[in-house]
Amino acid sequence: MSIWEYANPVKFIKTTDRMMPYLAVGAVVCLVSGLVWGFFFTPDDYRQGSTVKIIYLHVPAALMAINAWMMMLVASLVWIVRRHHVSALAARAAAPIGAVMTLIALATGAIWGQPMWGTWWVWDPRLTSFLILFLFYLGYMALWEAIENDDTAADLTSILCLVGSVFAVLSRYAVLFWNQGLHQGASLSLDKEEHVADVFSSPLYVCIAGFVLLFIALVFLRTQTEIRARRARALIARERLA
Amino acid sequence: MMPDLGKYADAVLSSYAVSILLLVVLVALSIRRSRKMKAYLADIEERVKNG
């Protein structure tokens, strides 16, 4: 059995249909338990007070914002190299999810930044690269909508995705590249000095698992929708020709 | 039951409200579009089958 079997739209829909209920239940369980644990049962931070509770939304959303683009990059490369439609449609399906994750990261970051830094926004390397990543998401979705031919749209959006990957990587490592700005380093790190205390990181891991499962479930659902939309367009075109 | 969020209550609660709202809207729109597209494709397939 090969992974390329799932490039068959029928096989993809059948397989993901079976997996989606488990992913959805897992996502809800992890998100509810992680957020309840983090919100109700963790102490305030000695420096940041109760605003530390924002970490349970901000960090998983930021993580998914970057990783959604990376997933789109892999799917786009598969499209460029192997011309599997399902992979191009999966990249298209992931874009709105990634955009919402980026928006959550930006919004919660601004709300968190106001009491901690005294400002909603600053042109800090990480914040700026995240804003650019959000604009790339919008541009990517707009490009898909603007081009009528599916294959041409997939080609051009794949190129845009390759270019945007620079900013996805940059938004992850901006803090390390430029040792300036207000944003702190990674919250979850192998470096014990940087890593948040266990009392905060345990519920954070559960929330991250919830965001990951939600992302996968939504990508499957939206890819199925894109596959059906593509088939509908093909049938209508065939009808017009007949 | 509600933890004492002190002077940062507005910031914490608005973060949760905005994030949960965005996630719920995303999930609801994804499910709605999926259902609509399934019905739309079924209609077209039926029409094509019946000539």
Coordinates of C-alpha atoms in Angstrom, one line a residue:
Chain A
M1 CA 0.0 0.0 0.0
S2 CA 1.3 3.4 -0.9
I3 CA 0.5 6.9 0.4
W4 CA -0.3 8.0 -3.2
E5 CA -3.5 5.9 -3.1
Y6 CA -4.9 8.7 -1.1
A7 CA -4.4 11.0 -4.0
N8 CA -7.5 9.3 -5.4
P9 CA -10.4 11.6 -4.4
V10 CA -12.8 8.7 -3.7
K11 CA -10.3 6.9 -1.5
F12 CA -9.4 10.2 0.2
I13 CA -13.1 10.9 1.0
K14 CA -13.8 7.4 2.2
T15 CA -10.7 7.3 4.5
T16 CA -11.1 10.8 6.0
D17 CA -14.8 10.2 6.5
R18 CA -13.9 7.3 8.9
M19 CA -11.2 9.4 10.7
M20 CA -13.1 12.7 11.1
P21 CA -15.4 11.7 14.0
Y22 CA -12.5 10.5 16.1
L23 CA -10.4 13.6 15.3
A24 CA -13.4 15.9 16.1
V25 CA -14.1 14.2 19.4
G26 CA -10.4 14.3 20.3
A27 CA -10.1 17.9 19.4
V28 CA -13.2 18.9 21.6
V29 CA -12.0 16.8 24.5
C30 CA -8.4 18.2 24.4
L31 CA -9.5 21.8 23.8
V32 CA -12.2 21.8 26.6
S33 CA -10.0 20.0 29.1
G34 CA -6.9 22.0 28.3
L35 CA -8.6 25.4 28.4
V36 CA -10.6 24.5 31.6
W37 CA -7.4 23.3 33.2
G38 CA -5.4 26.3 32.2
F39 CA -8.1 28.9 33.0
F40 CA -9.4 27.5 36.2
F41 CA -6.7 25.4 37.8
T42 CA -3.4 27.2 37.1
P43 CA -1.9 29.9 39.3
D44 CA -1.1 33.4 38.2
D45 CA 2.5 34.1 37.0
Y46 CA 4.6 36.2 39.4
R47 CA 5.4 38.7 36.7
Q48 CA 2.5 38.6 34.3
G49 CA -0.3 38.0 36.7
S50 CA -3.5 36.4 35.3
T51 CA -2.6 37.3 31.7
V52 CA -0.5 34.1 31.6
K53 CA -3.8 32.3 31.0
I54 CA -3.8 33.8 27.4
I55 CA -0.9 31.5 26.7
Y56 CA -3.3 28.5 26.3
L57 CA -4.8 30.2 23.2
H58 CA -1.9 32.4 21.9
V59 CA 0.8 29.8 21.7
P60 CA -1.2 26.9 20.1
A61 CA -2.7 29.4 17.6
A62 CA 0.7 30.8 16.6
L63 CA 2.1 27.3 16.3
M64 CA -0.7 26.3 14.0
A65 CA -0.5 29.5 12.0
I66 CA 3.1 28.6 11.0
N67 CA 2.5 24.8 10.7
A68 CA -0.6 25.3 8.5
W69 CA 1.6 27.2 6.0
M70 CA 4.2 24.4 6.2
M71 CA 1.5 21.8 5.5
M72 CA 0.4 23.9 2.5
L73 CA 4.0 24.1 1.4
V74 CA 4.3 20.3 1.4
A75 CA 1.0 19.9 -0.4
S76 CA 2.0 22.5 -2.9
L77 CA 5.3 20.7 -3.6
V78 CA 3.4 17.5 -4.1
W79 CA 1.2 19.3 -6.6
I80 CA 4.1 20.8 -8.5
V81 CA 6.0 17.5 -8.6
R82 CA 3.3 14.8 -8.9
R83 CA 0.2 16.8 -10.1
H84 CA -2.2 15.2 -7.6
H85 CA -5.3 17.4 -7.5
V86 CA -6.1 16.3 -3.9
S87 CA -2.9 17.8 -2.6
A88 CA -3.5 21.2 -4.3
L89 CA -7.1 21.2 -2.9
A90 CA -5.8 20.3 0.6
A91 CA -3.5 23.3 0.4
R92 CA -6.4 25.5 -0.6
A93 CA -8.6 24.0 2.2
A94 CA -5.9 24.7 4.9
A95 CA -5.5 28.4 4.0
P96 CA -8.6 29.8 5.8
I97 CA -7.8 27.7 8.8
G98 CA -4.3 29.0 8.9
A99 CA -5.5 32.6 8.4
V100 CA -7.9 32.2 11.4
M101 CA -5.1 30.8 13.5
T102 CA -2.9 33.7 12.6
L103 CA -5.7 36.2 13.4
I104 CA -6.2 34.6 16.8
A105 CA -2.4 34.8 17.5
L106 CA -2.3 38.4 16.4
A107 CA -5.4 39.4 18.4
T108 CA -4.5 37.6 21.6
G109 CA -1.0 38.9 21.2
A110 CA -2.2 42.5 21.0
I111 CA -4.6 42.0 23.9
W112 CA -1.8 40.4 26.0
G113 CA 0.8 43.0 24.9
Q114 CA -1.3 46.0 26.0
P115 CA -1.1 45.4 29.8
M116 CA 2.4 43.9 29.6
W117 CA 4.2 46.2 27.2
G118 CA 1.9 49.2 27.4
T119 CA 1.1 49.0 23.7
W120 CA -1.2 47.0 21.5
W121 CA 1.3 46.8 18.7
V122 CA 4.9 47.4 18.0
W123 CA 6.9 46.7 14.8
D124 CA 8.9 44.0 16.5
P125 CA 10.4 41.3 14.2
R126 CA 8.1 38.5 15.3
L127 CA 4.9 40.6 15.3
T128 CA 5.7 42.1 11.9
S129 CA 6.6 38.7 10.3
F130 CA 3.3 37.4 11.7
L131 CA 1.4 40.2 10.1
I132 CA 3.1 39.6 6.8
L133 CA 2.2 35.9 7.1
F134 CA -1.5 36.9 7.7
L135 CA -1.3 39.0 4.5
F136 CA 0.2 36.1 2.6
Y137 CA -2.8 33.9 3.7
L138 CA -5.2 36.6 2.4
G139 CA -3.3 36.9 -0.8
Y140 CA -3.2 33.1 -1.2
M141 CA -7.0 32.8 -0.8
A142 CA -7.6 35.7 -3.1
L143 CA -5.4 34.2 -5.8
W144 CA -7.4 30.9 -5.7
E145 CA -10.6 32.8 -6.0
A146 CA -9.3 35.1 -8.8
I147 CA -8.3 32.3 -11.3
E148 CA -11.0 30.3 -13.0
N149 CA -8.9 27.4 -14.2
D150 CA -8.2 25.1 -11.3
D151 CA -4.9 23.8 -12.6
T152 CA -3.5 27.3 -13.3
A153 CA -4.8 28.5 -9.9
A154 CA -3.0 25.5 -8.2
D155 CA 0.2 26.3 -10.1
L156 CA 0.3 30.0 -9.2
T157 CA -0.8 29.6 -5.6
S158 CA 1.9 26.9 -5.2
I159 CA 4.5 29.4 -6.2
L160 CA 3.0 32.0 -3.8
C161 CA 3.1 29.3 -1.1
L162 CA 6.8 28.7 -1.7
V163 CA 7.6 32.5 -1.5
G164 CA 5.4 32.8 1.7
S165 CA 7.3 30.0 3.4
V166 CA 10.2 32.4 3.9
F167 CA 7.9 34.4 6.2
A168 CA 6.4 31.4 7.9
V169 CA 10.0 30.3 8.9
L170 CA 10.9 33.9 9.7
S171 CA 7.9 34.3 12.0
R172 CA 9.1 31.2 13.9
Y173 CA 12.7 32.2 14.2
A174 CA 12.5 36.0 14.0
V175 CA 13.3 36.3 17.7
L176 CA 16.5 34.4 17.2
F177 CA 17.6 36.2 14.0
W178 CA 17.1 39.7 15.5
N179 CA 18.0 39.9 19.1
Q180 CA 15.7 42.9 19.6
G181 CA 12.1 43.7 20.0
L182 CA 9.6 43.1 22.8
H183 CA 8.5 39.6 22.1
Q184 CA 10.0 36.9 24.3
G185 CA 11.7 33.8 23.0
A186 CA 10.0 30.4 22.6
S187 CA 7.7 29.4 25.5
L188 CA 8.3 25.7 24.9
S189 CA 12.0 25.1 24.7
L190 CA 14.5 22.4 25.5
D191 CA 16.5 25.1 27.2
K192 CA 15.2 25.0 30.8
E193 CA 15.9 28.7 31.3
E194 CA 13.4 29.6 28.6
H195 CA 10.9 26.8 29.0
V196 CA 7.7 27.9 30.9
A197 CA 7.2 26.1 34.3
D198 CA 5.5 22.7 34.2
V199 CA 2.4 24.0 36.0
F200 CA 1.8 26.1 32.8
S201 CA 3.2 23.8 30.2
S202 CA 1.2 20.7 31.0
P203 CA -2.2 22.2 30.1
L204 CA -0.5 24.1 27.3
Y205 CA 0.5 20.7 25.7
V206 CA -3.2 19.5 26.0
C207 CA -4.4 22.7 24.2
I208 CA -1.8 22.3 21.5
A209 CA -3.0 18.7 20.9
G210 CA -6.5 20.1 20.7
F211 CA -5.5 22.7 18.1
V212 CA -3.6 20.1 16.1
L213 CA -6.5 17.7 16.0
L214 CA -9.0 20.5 15.2
F215 CA -6.7 21.6 12.3
I216 CA -6.5 18.1 10.9
A217 CA -10.3 17.5 11.2
L218 CA -11.0 20.8 9.5
V219 CA -8.5 20.2 6.7
F220 CA -10.1 16.9 6.0
L221 CA -13.6 18.3 6.0
R222 CA -12.7 21.3 3.8
T223 CA -10.6 19.2 1.4
Q224 CA -13.6 17.0 0.9
T225 CA -15.7 20.1 0.2
E226 CA -13.1 21.3 -2.4
I227 CA -13.0 17.9 -4.1
R228 CA -16.8 18.0 -4.4
A229 CA -16.7 21.6 -5.6
R230 CA -14.2 20.6 -8.3
R231 CA -16.3 17.7 -9.4
A232 CA -19.4 19.9 -9.6
R233 CA -17.5 22.4 -11.8
A234 CA -16.3 19.6 -14.0
L235 CA -19.8 18.1 -14.4
I236 CA -21.3 21.6 -15.2
A237 CA -18.6 22.2 -17.8
R238 CA -19.2 18.8 -19.4
E239 CA -23.0 19.5 -19.4
R240 CA -22.4 22.8 -21.3
L241 CA -20.2 21.1 -23.9
A242 CA -22.8 18.4 -24.5
Chain B
M1 CA -15.6 28.9 40.7
M2 CA -14.5 31.8 38.6
P3 CA -10.8 32.5 39.3
D4 CA -9.9 36.0 40.5
L5 CA -8.3 37.6 37.4
G6 CA -7.6 40.9 39.2
K7 CA -6.9 44.0 37.1
Y8 CA -6.2 41.9 33.9
A9 CA -9.7 40.4 33.8
D10 CA -10.7 42.4 30.7
A11 CA -7.6 41.3 28.8
V12 CA -7.9 37.6 29.7
L13 CA -11.7 37.3 29.1
S14 CA -11.6 39.3 25.8
S15 CA -8.8 37.0 24.6
Y16 CA -10.9 33.9 25.3
A17 CA -14.0 35.5 23.8
V18 CA -12.3 36.6 20.6
S19 CA -10.5 33.2 20.1
I20 CA -13.5 31.0 20.9
L21 CA -15.7 33.1 18.7
L22 CA -13.3 32.9 15.7
L23 CA -12.9 29.1 16.2
V24 CA -16.7 28.5 16.4
V25 CA -17.3 30.7 13.3
L26 CA -14.6 28.8 11.4
V27 CA -16.0 25.4 12.3
A28 CA -19.6 26.5 11.6
L29 CA -18.8 27.9 8.2
S30 CA -16.8 24.8 7.3
I31 CA -19.6 22.5 8.2
R32 CA -22.2 24.6 6.5
R33 CA -20.3 24.8 3.2
S34 CA -19.6 21.1 3.4
R35 CA -23.3 20.3 3.7
K36 CA -24.3 22.8 1.0
M37 CA -21.7 21.4 -1.4
K38 CA -22.7 17.8 -0.8
A39 CA -26.4 18.7 -1.6
Y40 CA -25.3 20.8 -4.7
L41 CA -23.2 17.9 -6.1
A42 CA -25.9 15.4 -5.5
D43 CA -28.3 17.6 -7.5
I44 CA -25.9 17.9 -10.4
E45 CA -25.1 14.2 -10.4
E46 CA -28.8 13.4 -10.4
R47 CA -29.4 15.8 -13.3
V48 CA -26.6 14.4 -15.3
K49 CA -27.8 10.8 -14.6
N50 CA -31.3 11.6 -15.8
G51 CA -30.0 13.4 -18.9

